[in-house]
Coordinates of C-alpha atoms in Angstrom, one line a residue:
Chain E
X1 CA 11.5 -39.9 16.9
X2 CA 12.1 -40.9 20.2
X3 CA 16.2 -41.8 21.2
X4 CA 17.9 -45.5 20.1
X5 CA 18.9 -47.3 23.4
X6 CA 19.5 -50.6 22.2
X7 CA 18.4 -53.2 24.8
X8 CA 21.0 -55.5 24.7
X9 CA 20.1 -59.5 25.2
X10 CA 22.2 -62.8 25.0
X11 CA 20.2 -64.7 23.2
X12 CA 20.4 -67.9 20.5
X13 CA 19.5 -67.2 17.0
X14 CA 15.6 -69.0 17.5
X15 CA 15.0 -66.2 20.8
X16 CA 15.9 -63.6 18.5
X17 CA 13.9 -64.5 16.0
X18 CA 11.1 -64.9 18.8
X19 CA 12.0 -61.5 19.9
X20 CA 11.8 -60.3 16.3
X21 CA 7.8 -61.7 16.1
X22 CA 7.1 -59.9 19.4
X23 CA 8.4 -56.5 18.4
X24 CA 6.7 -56.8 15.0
X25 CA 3.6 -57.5 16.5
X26 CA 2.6 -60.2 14.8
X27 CA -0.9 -60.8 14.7
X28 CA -1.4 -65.0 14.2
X29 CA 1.6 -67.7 14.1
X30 CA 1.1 -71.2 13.0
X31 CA 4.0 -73.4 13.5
X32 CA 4.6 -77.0 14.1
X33 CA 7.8 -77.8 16.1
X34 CA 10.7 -79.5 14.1
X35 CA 14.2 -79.8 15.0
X36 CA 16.3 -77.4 15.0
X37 CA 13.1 -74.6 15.1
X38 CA 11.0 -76.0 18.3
X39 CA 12.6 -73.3 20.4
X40 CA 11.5 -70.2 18.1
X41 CA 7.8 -71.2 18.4
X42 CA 8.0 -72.3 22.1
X43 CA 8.9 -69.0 23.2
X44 CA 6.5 -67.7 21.0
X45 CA 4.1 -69.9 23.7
X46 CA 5.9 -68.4 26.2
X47 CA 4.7 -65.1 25.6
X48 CA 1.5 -65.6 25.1
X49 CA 1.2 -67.5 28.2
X50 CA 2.8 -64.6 30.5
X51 CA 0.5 -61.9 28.6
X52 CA 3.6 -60.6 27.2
X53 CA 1.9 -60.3 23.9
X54 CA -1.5 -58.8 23.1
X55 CA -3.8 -59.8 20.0
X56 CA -1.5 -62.8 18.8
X57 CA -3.2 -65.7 18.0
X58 CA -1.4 -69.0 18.0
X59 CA -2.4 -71.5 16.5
X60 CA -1.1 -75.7 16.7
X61 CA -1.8 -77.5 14.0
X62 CA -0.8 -81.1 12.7
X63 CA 1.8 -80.8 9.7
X64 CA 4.0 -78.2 7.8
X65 CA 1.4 -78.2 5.2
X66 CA -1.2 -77.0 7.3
X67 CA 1.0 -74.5 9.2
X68 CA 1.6 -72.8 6.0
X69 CA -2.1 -73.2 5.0
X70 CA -2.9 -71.5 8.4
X71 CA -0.6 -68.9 7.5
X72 CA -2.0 -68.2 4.0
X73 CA -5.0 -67.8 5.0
X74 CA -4.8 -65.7 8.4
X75 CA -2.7 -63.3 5.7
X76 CA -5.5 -63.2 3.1
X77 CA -8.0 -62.0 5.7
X78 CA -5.3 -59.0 6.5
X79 CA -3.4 -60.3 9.5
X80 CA 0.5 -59.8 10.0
X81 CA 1.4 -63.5 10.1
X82 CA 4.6 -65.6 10.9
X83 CA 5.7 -69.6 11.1
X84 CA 9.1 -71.3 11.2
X85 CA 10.1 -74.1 10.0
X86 CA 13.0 -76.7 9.2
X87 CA 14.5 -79.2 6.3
X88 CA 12.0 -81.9 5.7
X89 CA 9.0 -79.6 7.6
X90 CA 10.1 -76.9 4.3
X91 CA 9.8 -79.6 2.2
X92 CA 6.6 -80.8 3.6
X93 CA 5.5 -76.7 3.0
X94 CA 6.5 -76.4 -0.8
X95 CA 3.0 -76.8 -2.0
X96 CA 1.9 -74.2 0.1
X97 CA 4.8 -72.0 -0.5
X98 CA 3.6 -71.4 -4.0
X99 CA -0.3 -70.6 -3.2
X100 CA 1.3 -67.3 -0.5
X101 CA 3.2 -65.9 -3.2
X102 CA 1.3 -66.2 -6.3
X103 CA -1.9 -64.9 -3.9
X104 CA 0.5 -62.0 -3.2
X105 CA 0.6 -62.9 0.6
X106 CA 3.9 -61.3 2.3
X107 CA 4.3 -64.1 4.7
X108 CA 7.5 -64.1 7.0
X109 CA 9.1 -67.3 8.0
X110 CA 12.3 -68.2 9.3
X111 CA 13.6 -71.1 8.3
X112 CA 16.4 -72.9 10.4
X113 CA 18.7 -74.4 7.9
X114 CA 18.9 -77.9 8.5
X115 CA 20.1 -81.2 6.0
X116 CA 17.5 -83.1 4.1
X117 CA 17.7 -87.0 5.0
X118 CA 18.6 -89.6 4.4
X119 CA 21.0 -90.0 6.6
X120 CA 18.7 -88.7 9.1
X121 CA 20.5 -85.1 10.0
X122 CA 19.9 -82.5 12.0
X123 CA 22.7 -80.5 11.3
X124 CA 23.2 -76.9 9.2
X125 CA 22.9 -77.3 5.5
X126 CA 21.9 -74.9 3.2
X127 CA 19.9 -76.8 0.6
X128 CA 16.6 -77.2 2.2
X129 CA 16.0 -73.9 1.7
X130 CA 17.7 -73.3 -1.7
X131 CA 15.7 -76.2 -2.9
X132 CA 12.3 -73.8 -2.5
X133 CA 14.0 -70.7 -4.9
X134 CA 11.6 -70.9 -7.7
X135 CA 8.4 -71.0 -5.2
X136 CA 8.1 -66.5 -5.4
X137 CA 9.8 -66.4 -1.8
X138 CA 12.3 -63.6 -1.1
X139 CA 15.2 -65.5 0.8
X140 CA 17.4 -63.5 3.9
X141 CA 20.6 -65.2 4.3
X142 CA 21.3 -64.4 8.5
X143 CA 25.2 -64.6 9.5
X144 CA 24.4 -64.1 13.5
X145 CA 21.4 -63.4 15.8
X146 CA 21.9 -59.7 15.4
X147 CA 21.0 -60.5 11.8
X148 CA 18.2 -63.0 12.4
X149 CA 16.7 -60.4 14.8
X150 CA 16.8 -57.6 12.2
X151 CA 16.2 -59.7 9.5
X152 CA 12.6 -60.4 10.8
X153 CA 11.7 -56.8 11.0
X154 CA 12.8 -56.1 8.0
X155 CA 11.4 -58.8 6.1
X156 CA 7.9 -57.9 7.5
X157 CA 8.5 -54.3 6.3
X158 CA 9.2 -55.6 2.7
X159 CA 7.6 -57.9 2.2
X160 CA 4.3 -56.2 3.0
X161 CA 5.6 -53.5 0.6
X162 CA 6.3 -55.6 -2.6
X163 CA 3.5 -58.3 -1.8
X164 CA 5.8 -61.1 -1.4
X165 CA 6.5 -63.6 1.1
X166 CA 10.2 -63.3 2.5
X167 CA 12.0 -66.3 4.4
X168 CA 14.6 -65.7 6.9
X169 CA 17.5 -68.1 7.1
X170 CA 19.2 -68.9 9.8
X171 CA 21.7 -72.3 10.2
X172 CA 20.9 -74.9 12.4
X173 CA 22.4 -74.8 16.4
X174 CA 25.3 -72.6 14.9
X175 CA 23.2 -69.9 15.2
X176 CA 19.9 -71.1 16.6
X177 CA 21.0 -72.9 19.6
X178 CA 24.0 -70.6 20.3
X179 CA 23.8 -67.4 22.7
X180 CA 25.2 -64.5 21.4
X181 CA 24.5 -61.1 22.3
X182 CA 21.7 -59.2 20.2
X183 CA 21.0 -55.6 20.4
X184 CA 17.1 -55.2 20.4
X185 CA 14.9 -52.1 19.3
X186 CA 12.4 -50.6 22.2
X187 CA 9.0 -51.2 20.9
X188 CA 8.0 -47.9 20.1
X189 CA 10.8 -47.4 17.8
X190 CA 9.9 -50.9 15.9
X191 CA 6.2 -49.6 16.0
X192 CA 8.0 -46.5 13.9
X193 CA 9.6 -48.4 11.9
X194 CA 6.9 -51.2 11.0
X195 CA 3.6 -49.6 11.2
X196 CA 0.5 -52.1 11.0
X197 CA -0.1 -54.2 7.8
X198 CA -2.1 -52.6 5.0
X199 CA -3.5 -55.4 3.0
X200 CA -3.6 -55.3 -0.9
X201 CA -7.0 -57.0 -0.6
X202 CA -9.3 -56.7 2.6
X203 CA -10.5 -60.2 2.5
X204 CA -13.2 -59.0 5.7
X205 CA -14.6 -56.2 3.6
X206 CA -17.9 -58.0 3.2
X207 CA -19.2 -54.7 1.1
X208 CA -17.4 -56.2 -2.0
X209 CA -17.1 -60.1 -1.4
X210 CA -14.2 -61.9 -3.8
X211 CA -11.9 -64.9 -4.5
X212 CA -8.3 -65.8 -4.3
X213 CA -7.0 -68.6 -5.9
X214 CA -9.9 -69.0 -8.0
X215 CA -9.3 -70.5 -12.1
X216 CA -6.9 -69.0 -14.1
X217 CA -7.5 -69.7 -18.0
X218 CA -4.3 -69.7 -20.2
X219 CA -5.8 -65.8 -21.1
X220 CA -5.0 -64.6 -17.9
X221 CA -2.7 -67.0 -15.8
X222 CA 0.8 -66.0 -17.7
X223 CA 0.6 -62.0 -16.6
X224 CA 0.1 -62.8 -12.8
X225 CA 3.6 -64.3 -13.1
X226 CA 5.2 -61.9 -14.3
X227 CA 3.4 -59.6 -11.8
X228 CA 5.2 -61.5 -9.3
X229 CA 9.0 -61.3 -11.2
X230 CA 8.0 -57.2 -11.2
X231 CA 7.7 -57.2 -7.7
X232 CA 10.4 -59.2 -7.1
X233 CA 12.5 -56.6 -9.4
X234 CA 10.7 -53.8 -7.0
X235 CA 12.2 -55.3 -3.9
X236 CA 15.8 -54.9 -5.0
X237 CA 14.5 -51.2 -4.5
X238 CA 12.5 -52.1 -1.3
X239 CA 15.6 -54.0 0.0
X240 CA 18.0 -50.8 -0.4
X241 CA 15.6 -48.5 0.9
X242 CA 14.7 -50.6 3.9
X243 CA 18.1 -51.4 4.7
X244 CA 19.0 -48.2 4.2
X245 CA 16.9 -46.9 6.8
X246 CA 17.3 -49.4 9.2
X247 CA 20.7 -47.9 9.1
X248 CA 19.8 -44.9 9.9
X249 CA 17.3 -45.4 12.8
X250 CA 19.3 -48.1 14.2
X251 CA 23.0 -48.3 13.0
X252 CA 23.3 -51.2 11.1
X253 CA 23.3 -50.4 7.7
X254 CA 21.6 -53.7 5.2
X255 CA 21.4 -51.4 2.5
X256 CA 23.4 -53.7 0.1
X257 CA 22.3 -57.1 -0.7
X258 CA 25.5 -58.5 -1.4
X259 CA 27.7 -57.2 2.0
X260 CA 31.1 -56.5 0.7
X261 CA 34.0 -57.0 3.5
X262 CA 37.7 -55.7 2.3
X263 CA 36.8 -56.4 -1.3
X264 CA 38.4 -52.7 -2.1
X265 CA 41.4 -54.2 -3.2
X266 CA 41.2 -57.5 -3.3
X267 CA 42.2 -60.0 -6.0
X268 CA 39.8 -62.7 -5.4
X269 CA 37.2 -62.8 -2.7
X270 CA 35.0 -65.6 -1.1
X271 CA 31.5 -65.8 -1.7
X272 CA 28.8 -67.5 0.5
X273 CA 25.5 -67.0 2.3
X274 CA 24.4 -67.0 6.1
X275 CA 27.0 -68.0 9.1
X276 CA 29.9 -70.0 7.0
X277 CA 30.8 -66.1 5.7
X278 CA 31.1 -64.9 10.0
X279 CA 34.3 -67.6 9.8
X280 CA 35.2 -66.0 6.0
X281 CA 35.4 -62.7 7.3
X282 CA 37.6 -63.8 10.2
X283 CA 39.4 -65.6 7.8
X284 CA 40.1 -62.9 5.4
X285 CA 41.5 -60.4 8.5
X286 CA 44.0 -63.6 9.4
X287 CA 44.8 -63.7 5.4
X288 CA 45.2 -60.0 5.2
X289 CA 48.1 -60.3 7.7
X290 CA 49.7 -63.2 6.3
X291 CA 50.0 -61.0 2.8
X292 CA 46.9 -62.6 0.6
X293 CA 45.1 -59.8 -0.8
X294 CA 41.6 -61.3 -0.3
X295 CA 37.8 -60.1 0.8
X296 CA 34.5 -61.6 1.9
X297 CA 31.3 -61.3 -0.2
X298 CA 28.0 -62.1 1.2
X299 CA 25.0 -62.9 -0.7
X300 CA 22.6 -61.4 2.0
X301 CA 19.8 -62.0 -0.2
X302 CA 19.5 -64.8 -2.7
X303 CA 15.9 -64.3 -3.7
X304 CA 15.6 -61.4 -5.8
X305 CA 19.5 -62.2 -7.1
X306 CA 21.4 -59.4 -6.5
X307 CA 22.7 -59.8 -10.4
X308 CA 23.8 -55.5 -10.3
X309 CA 25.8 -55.8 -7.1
X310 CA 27.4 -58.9 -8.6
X311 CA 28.9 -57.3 -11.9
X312 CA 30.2 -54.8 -9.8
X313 CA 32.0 -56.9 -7.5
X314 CA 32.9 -59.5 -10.1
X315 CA 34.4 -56.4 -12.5
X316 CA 37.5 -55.5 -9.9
X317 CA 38.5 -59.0 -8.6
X318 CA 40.3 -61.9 -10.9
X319 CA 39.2 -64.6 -8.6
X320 CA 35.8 -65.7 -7.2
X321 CA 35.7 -68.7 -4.4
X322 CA 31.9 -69.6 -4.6
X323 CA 31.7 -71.5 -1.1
X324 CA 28.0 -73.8 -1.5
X325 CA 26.7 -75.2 1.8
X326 CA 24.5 -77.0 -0.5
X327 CA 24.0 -79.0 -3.6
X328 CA 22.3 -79.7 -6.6
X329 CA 22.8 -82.9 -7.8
X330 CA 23.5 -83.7 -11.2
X331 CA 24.9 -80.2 -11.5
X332 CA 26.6 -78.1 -9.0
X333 CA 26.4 -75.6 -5.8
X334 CA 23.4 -73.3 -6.2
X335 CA 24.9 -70.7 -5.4
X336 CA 27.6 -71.0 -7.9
X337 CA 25.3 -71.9 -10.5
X338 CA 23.3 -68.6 -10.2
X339 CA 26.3 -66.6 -10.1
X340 CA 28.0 -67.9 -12.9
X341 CA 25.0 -67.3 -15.2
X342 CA 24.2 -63.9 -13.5
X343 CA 27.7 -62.8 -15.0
X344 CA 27.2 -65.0 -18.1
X345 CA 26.5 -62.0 -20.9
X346 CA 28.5 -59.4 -19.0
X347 CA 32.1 -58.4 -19.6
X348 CA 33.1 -59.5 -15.8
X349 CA 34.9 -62.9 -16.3
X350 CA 36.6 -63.8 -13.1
X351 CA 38.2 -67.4 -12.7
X352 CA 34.8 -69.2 -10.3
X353 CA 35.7 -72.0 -8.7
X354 CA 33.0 -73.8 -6.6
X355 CA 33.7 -75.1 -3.0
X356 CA 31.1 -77.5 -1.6
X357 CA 31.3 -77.2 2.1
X358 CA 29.7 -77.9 5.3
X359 CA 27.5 -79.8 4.4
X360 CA 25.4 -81.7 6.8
X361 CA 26.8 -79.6 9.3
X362 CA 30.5 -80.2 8.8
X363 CA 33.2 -78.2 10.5
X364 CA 34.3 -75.5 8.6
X365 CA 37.2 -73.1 9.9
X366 CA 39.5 -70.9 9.5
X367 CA 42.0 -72.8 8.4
X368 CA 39.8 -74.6 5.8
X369 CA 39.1 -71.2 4.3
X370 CA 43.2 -70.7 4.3
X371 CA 43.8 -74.1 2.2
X372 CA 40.6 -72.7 -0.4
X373 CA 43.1 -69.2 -0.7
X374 CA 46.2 -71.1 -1.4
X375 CA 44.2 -73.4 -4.0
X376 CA 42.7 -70.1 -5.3
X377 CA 45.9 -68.2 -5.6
X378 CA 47.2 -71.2 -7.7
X379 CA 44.9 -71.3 -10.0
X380 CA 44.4 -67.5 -10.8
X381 CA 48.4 -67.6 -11.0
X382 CA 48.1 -70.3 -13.7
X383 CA 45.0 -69.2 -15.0
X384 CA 43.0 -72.0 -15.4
X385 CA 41.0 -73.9 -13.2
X386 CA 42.3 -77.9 -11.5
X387 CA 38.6 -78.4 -11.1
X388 CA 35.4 -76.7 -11.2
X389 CA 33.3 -78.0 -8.7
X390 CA 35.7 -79.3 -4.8
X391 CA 34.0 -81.6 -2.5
X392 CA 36.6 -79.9 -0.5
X393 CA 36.2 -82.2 2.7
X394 CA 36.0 -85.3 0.9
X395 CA 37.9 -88.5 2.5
X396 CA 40.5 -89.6 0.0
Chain Q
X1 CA -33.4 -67.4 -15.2
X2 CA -34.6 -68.3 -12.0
X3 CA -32.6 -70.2 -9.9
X4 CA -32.1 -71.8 -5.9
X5 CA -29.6 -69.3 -6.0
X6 CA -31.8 -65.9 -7.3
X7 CA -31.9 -64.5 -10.6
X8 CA -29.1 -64.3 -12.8
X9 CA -27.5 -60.9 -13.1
X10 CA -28.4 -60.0 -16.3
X11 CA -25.9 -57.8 -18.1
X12 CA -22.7 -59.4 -16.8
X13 CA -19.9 -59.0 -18.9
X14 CA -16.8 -61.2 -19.5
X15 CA -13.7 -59.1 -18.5
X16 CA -11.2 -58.7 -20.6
X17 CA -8.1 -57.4 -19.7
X18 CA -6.1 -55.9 -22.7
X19 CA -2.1 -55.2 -20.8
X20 CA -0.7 -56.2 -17.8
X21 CA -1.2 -52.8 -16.3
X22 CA -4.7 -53.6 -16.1
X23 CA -4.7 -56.6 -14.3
X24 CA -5.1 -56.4 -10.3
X25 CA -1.8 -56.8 -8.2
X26 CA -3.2 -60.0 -7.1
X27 CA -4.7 -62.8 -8.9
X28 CA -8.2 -62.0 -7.1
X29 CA -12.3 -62.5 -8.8
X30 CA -11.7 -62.3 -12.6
X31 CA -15.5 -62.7 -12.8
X32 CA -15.3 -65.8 -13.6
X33 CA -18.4 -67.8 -12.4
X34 CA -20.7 -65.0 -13.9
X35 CA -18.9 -64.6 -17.0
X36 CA -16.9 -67.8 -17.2
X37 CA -19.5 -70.0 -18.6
X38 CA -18.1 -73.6 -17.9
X39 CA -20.3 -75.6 -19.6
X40 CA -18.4 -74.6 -22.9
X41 CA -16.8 -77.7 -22.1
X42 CA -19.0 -80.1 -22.2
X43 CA -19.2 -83.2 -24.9
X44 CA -22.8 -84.8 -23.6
X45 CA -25.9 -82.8 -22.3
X46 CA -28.2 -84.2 -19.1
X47 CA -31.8 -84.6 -21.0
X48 CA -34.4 -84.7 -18.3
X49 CA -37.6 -86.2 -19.0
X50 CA -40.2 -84.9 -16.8
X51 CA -42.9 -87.5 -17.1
X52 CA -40.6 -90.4 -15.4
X53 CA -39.3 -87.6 -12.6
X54 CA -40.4 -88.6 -8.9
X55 CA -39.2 -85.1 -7.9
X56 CA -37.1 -86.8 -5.6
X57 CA -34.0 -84.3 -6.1
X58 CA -31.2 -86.5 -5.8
X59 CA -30.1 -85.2 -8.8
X60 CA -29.8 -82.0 -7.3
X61 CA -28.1 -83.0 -4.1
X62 CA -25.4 -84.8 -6.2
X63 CA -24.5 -81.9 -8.4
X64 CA -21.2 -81.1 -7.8
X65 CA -21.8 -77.5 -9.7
X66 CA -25.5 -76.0 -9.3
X67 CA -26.4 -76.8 -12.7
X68 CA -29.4 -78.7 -11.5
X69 CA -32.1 -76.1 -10.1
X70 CA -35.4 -76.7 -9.1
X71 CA -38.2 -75.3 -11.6
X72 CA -41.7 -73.1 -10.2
X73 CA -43.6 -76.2 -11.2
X74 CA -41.4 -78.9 -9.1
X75 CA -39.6 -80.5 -11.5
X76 CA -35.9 -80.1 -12.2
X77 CA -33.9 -78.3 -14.6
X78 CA -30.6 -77.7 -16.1
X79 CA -28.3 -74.6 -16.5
X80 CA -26.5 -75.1 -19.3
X81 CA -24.8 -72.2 -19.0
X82 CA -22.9 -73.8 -16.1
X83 CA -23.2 -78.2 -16.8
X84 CA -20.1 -79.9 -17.4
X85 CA -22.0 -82.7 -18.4
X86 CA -20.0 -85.4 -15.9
X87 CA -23.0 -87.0 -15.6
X88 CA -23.3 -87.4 -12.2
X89 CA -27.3 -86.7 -12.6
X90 CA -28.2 -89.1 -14.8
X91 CA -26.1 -92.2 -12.7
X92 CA -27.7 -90.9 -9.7
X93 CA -31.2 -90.9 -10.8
X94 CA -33.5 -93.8 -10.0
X95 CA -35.9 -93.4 -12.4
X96 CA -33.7 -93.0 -15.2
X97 CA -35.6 -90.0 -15.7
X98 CA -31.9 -88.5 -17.3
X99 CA -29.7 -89.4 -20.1
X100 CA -26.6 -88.3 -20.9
X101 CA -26.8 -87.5 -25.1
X102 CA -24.1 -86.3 -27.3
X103 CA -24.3 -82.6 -28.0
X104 CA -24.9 -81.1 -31.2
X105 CA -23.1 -77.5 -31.5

């Protein structure tokens, strides 16, 4: 194995995740530009233009729908495929989201986290994405461009192990538009790491011709699903053993699916998903000082639910913060739906209170996260809940 | 039987798969169109009657399965096996050489 020099680039979350496709080589992308994504797939262009890529097909097509149809399949006939996508583009996929993972089709996406309209937004919001959970996609919740970059090679590595197709999730301009500094991998350690895509099927083997997608009768259509729910259970393994060895080669450990920071102690932690938890974990050092015994927990994937990793959190802390850059209406945040009945027949009962932040791409800082601890400390120190569910931003 | 598309493989049986361990990985050819033999659902049956036949295949071309195959002798014929009995045929048919009657099971 040859020496890690990390290559270091300042970048915004969509280069890295354009970076990420290169390294993998990625052998067709079909995209169609929506805001915040466009610059992902543009340099995609770019490097296909300069001859900076060799064998990658990209091709423009007309809609979402038939991006994701492109995708599917490009990845049926063997090809390590990629597309990106936002909000209403997502929604405009869900059809197609279904037919890559029940045809077993380990698709990679990234999807720039972006509000549904109306009112017309651009802006980070986590529920585009949320709203596809029950399509068989493994979800990657990114905090910075480090993890957007990673999280593209890794998700090409799993999912091609399990079968599955794996979104990465970054939010919209705080990370995709934003520079930050990314260590990249030299391509002949990413060609160690990710060697080239062995198919399930060989959809070019014309020796022994077959179908995908073709009729299902009620005799044979329920034990393809749970087919998929094993391999979703098999990539909780996947997940560890990929992150683990990303580690290894590379330093930065993913091993754990739910990435616990200064939780050792801690009475109650806050728990969220992609870049909200970079301003948690700053907010938790500030917090430490000021005498709160608090940590961060972030859900790094959502899709398989890291149920395990939960209980063993949820066991040592008397307080859970569930901070939802989403919403399902009619009920409450996602996120704090699914952990609340993940914990639901376990002996871990910590007081969960659910925060609805950010949405739409509202500002959410540090001292935001300081008025959710002194609300939090209240409560467990009472020991019952004000409310259950804050619009915590809410004009009054 | 014979056919536009060759002979019928003879012999080809309906897989059944007994536990999930047995099914492929991916929901790929369950042998369905050999095995599969759609025209179980059918209600009404395509009658052809060859002496008001022109030949003229329109039938054939309007098939949206190939149930409708073209005999040695000319004429048309039906593949049971495989007719939904929608009744595209016998609409399409100038000749009214087709009608659509209620099958007896």
């Amino acid at each position: 194995m040859a020496e890690y020099k990390p290559i270091r680039k300042v970048v915004s979350g969509n280069y890295a995740a354009a970076y990420a496709v290169k390294h993998a080589r990625v052998e067709v992308v079909a995209a169609y530009p929506i805001t915040p994504q466009t610059s992902i797939i543009e340099k995609i262009a770019e490097f296909i233009a300069n001859g900076e890529v060799e064998n990658l097909e990209y091709v423009p097509v007309e809609s979402e729908h038939s991006a994701m149809a492109a995708c599917i399949g490009a990845s049926a006939a063997g090809a390590r495929v990629f597309t990106a996508t936002s909000a209403q583009g997502l929604a405009l996929m869900h059809e197609m989201l279904h037919w890559a993972s029940g045809a077993r089709l380990p698709v990679v996406m990234v999807d720039v986290n972006r509000a549904m309209a109306p009112p017309w937004s651009v802006w980070d919001d986590q529920t585009d994405s949320l709203a596809q959970r029950d399509t068989g996609w493994m979800q990657f919740y990114a905090e910075n461009n480090q993890e957007v970059y990673d999280g593209v090679l890794m998700a090409f590595k799993i999912a091609e192990t399990v079968n599955l197709p794996a979104m990465v999730i970054e939010s919209a301009f705080i990370l995709s538009h934003t520079y930050d500094v990314v260590e990249m991998i030299p391509q002949e350690l990413v060609d160690e790491f990710l060697p080239p895509r062995k198919p399930l099927y060989d959809l070019t083997n014309f020796e022994r011709p077959f179908s995908i997608g073709a009729l299902g009768t009620p005799a044979d259509y329920y034990e393809f699903r749970y087919k998929i729910q094993r391999a979703m259970e098999k990539a909780k393994e996947v997940i560890h053993e990929v992150g683990k060895e990303f580690g290894e080669r590379f330093g930065r450990d993913y091993s754990q699916m739910i990435e616990l920071y200064r939780t050792e102690d801690a009475d109650f932690v806050f728990m969220g998903m992609g870049s909200l938890m970079g301003t948690v974990k700053q907010a938790v050092d500030v917090l430490r000082d000021e005498g709160y015994k608090v940590g961060a927990a972030k859900v790094r994937w959502f899709r398989p639910f890291p149920k395990e990793e939960l209980y063993e959190l949820a066991k040592n802390v008397e307080g859970i913060a569930v901070l939802d850059r989403n919403y399902s209406f009619g009920m409450e945040g996602i996120l704090f739906t699914e952990a609340k009945g993940a914990l639901y027949n376990t002996n871990a009962k910590p007081i969960m209170k659910n925060y609805i932040v950010g949405l739409g791409g509202r500002d959410f800082t540090v001292s935001d996260v300081r008025k959710i601890a002194e609300n939090m400390r209240a409560i467990i120190e009472k020991g019952e809940l004000d409310v259950e569910v804050d619009w915590y931003h809410l004009k009054r | 039987m014979n056919t536009l598309f060759g002979e019928r493989k003879e012999g080809a049986t309906k897989i059944v798969l007994k536990s999930v361990d047995e099914y492929p990985e991916a929901p790929v050819t369950l042998g369905t169109t050999l095995t599969n033999f759609t025209g179980d659902w059918r209600t009404f049956i395509p009658v052809i009657d060859d002496s008001k036949c022109v030949k003229c295949y329109i039938c054939w071309k309007f098939c949206p399965e190939p149930a409708i195959f073209i005999r040695e002798d000319g004429y048309v014929g039906v593949d049971y096996d495989y007719c939904k009995g929608c009744g595209i045929c016998a609409n399409e048919c100038p000749t009214n050489a087709i009608t659509m009657e209620k099958e007896e099971k």
